[in-house]
PDB file of C-alpha atoms in Angstrom:
ATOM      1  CA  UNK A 184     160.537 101.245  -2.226  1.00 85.00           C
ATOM      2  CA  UNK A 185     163.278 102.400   0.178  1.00 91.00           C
ATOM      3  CA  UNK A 186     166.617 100.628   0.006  1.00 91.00           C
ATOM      4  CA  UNK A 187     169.044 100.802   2.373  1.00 94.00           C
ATOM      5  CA  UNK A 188     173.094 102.441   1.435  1.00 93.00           C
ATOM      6  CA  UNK A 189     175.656 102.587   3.525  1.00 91.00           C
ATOM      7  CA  UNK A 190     177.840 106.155   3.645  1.00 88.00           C
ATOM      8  CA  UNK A 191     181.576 104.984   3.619  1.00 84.00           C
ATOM      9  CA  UNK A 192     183.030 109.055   3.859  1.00 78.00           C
ATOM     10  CA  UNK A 193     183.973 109.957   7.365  1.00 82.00           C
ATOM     11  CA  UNK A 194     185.022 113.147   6.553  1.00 88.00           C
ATOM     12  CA  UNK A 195     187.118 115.253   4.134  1.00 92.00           C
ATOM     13  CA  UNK A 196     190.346 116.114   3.973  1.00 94.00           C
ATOM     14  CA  UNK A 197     192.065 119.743   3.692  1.00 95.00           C
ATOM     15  CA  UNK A 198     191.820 121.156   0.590  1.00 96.00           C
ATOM     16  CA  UNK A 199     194.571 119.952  -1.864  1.00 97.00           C
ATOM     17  CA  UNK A 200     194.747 120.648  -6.166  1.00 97.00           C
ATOM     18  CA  UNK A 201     191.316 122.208  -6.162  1.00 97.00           C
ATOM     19  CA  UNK A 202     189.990 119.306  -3.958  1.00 97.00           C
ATOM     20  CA  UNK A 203     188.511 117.767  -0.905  1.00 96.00           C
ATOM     21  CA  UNK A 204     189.084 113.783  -0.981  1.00 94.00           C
ATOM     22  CA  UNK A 205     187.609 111.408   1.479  1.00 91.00           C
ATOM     23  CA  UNK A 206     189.355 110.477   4.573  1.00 88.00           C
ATOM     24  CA  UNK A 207     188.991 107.531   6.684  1.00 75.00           C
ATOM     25  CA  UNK A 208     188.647 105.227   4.237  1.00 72.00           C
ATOM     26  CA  UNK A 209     190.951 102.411   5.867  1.00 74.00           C
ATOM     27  CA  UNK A 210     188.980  98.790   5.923  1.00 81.00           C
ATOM     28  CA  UNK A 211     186.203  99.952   3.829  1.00 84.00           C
ATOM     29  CA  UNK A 212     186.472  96.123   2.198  1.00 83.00           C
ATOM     30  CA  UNK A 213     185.012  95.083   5.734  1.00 86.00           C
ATOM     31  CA  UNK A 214     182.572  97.409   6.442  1.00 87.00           C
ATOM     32  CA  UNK A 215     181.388  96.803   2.167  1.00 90.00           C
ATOM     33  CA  UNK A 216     181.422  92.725   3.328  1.00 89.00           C
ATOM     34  CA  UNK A 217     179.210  93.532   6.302  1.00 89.00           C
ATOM     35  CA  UNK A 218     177.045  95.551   5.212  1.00 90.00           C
ATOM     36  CA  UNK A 219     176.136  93.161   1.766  1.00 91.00           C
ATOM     37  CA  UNK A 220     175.690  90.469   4.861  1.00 91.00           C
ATOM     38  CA  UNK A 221     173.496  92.868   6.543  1.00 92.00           C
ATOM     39  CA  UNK A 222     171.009  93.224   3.041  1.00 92.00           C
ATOM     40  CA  UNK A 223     172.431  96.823   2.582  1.00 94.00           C
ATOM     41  CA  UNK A 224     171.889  97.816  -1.169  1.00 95.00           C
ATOM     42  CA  UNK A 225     174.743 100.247  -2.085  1.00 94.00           C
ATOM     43  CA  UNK A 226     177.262 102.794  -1.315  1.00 93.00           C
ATOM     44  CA  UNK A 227     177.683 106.271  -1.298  1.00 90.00           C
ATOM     45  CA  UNK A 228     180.461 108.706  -0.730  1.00 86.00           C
ATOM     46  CA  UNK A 229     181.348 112.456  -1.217  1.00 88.00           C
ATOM     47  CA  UNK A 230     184.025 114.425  -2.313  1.00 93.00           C
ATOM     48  CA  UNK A 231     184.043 118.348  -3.353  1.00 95.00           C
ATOM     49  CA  UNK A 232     185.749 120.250  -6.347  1.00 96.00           C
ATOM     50  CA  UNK A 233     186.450 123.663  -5.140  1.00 95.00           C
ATOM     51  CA  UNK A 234     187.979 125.082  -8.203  1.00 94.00           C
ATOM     52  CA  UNK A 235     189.048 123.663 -11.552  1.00 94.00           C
ATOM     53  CA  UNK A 236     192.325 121.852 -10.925  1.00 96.00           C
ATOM     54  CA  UNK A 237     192.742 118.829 -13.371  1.00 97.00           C
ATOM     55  CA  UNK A 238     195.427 116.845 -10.865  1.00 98.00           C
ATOM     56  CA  UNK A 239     193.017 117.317  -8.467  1.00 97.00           C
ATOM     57  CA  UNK A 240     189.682 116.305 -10.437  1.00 96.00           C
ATOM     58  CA  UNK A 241     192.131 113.479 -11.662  1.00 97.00           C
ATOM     59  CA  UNK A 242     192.436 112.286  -8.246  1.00 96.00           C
ATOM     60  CA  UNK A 243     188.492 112.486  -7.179  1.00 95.00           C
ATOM     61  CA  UNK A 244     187.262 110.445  -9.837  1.00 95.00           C
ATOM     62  CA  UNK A 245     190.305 108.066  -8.681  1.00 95.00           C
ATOM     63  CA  UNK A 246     189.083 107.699  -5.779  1.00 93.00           C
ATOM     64  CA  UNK A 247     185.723 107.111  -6.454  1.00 93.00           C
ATOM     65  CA  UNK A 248     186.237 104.887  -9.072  1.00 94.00           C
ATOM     66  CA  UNK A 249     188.384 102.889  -7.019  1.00 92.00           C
ATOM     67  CA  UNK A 250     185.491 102.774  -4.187  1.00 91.00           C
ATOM     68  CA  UNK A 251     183.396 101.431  -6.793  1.00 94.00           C
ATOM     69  CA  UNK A 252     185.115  98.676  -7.795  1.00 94.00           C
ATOM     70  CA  UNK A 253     185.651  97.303  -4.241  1.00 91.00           C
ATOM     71  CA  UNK A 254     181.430  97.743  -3.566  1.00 93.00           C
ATOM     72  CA  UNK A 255     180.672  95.850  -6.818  1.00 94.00           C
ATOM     73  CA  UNK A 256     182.947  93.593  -6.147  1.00 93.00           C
ATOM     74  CA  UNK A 257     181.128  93.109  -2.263  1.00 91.00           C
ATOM     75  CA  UNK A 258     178.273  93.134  -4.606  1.00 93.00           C
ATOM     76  CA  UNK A 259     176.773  96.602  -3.944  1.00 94.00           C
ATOM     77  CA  UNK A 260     175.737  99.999  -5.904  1.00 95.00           C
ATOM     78  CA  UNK A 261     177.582 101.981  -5.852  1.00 95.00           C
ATOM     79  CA  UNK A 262     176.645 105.832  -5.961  1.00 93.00           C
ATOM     80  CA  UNK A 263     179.698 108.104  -7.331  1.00 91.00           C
ATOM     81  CA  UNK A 264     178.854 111.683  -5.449  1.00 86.00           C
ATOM     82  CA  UNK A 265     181.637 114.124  -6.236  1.00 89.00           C
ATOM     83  CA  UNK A 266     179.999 117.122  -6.153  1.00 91.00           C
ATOM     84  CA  UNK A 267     181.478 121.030  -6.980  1.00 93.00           C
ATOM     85  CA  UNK A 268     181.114 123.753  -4.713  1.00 92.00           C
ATOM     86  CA  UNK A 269     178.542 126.468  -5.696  1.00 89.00           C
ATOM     87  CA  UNK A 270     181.320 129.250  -4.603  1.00 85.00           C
ATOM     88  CA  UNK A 271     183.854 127.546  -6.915  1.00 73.00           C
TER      89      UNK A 271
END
């Protein structure tokens, strides 16, 4: 079975503490609302650890976590996809 998620990143922003967050993530309570409308199943989005920075990871799983909350709240899955870079 395939099941449809919607990717909320629209990009990443500089590197900052070790970090790339996710940028563009103004209104994301709409797009979650119209996409559970439109029978989409979950949410995904991506951030990157470059190197071990704790403020930074700190602020990632913020992020995410706070991303999750709103989806399961639009009554989605959500995905949490920070990943670390290979080079890091």
């Amino acid at each position: 079975r395939i099941v449809p998620l919607l990717n909320l990143d629209k990009g990443l922003a500089e590197e900052k503490d070790g970090v790339q967050l996710m940028t563009g993530m103004f209104a994301i309570g709409v797009l979650m609302d119209k996409g559970a409308s439109a029978g989409i199943f979950g949410v995904k989005q991506r951030s990157i650890i470059k190197r071990f920075n704790r403020k930074g990871i700190k602020s990632i799983v913020e992020q995410q976590f706070e991303i999750a909350r709103c989806a399961i709240a639009n009554g989605l899955v959500p995905i949490l996809e920070p990943e670390v870079d290979l080079h890091a």
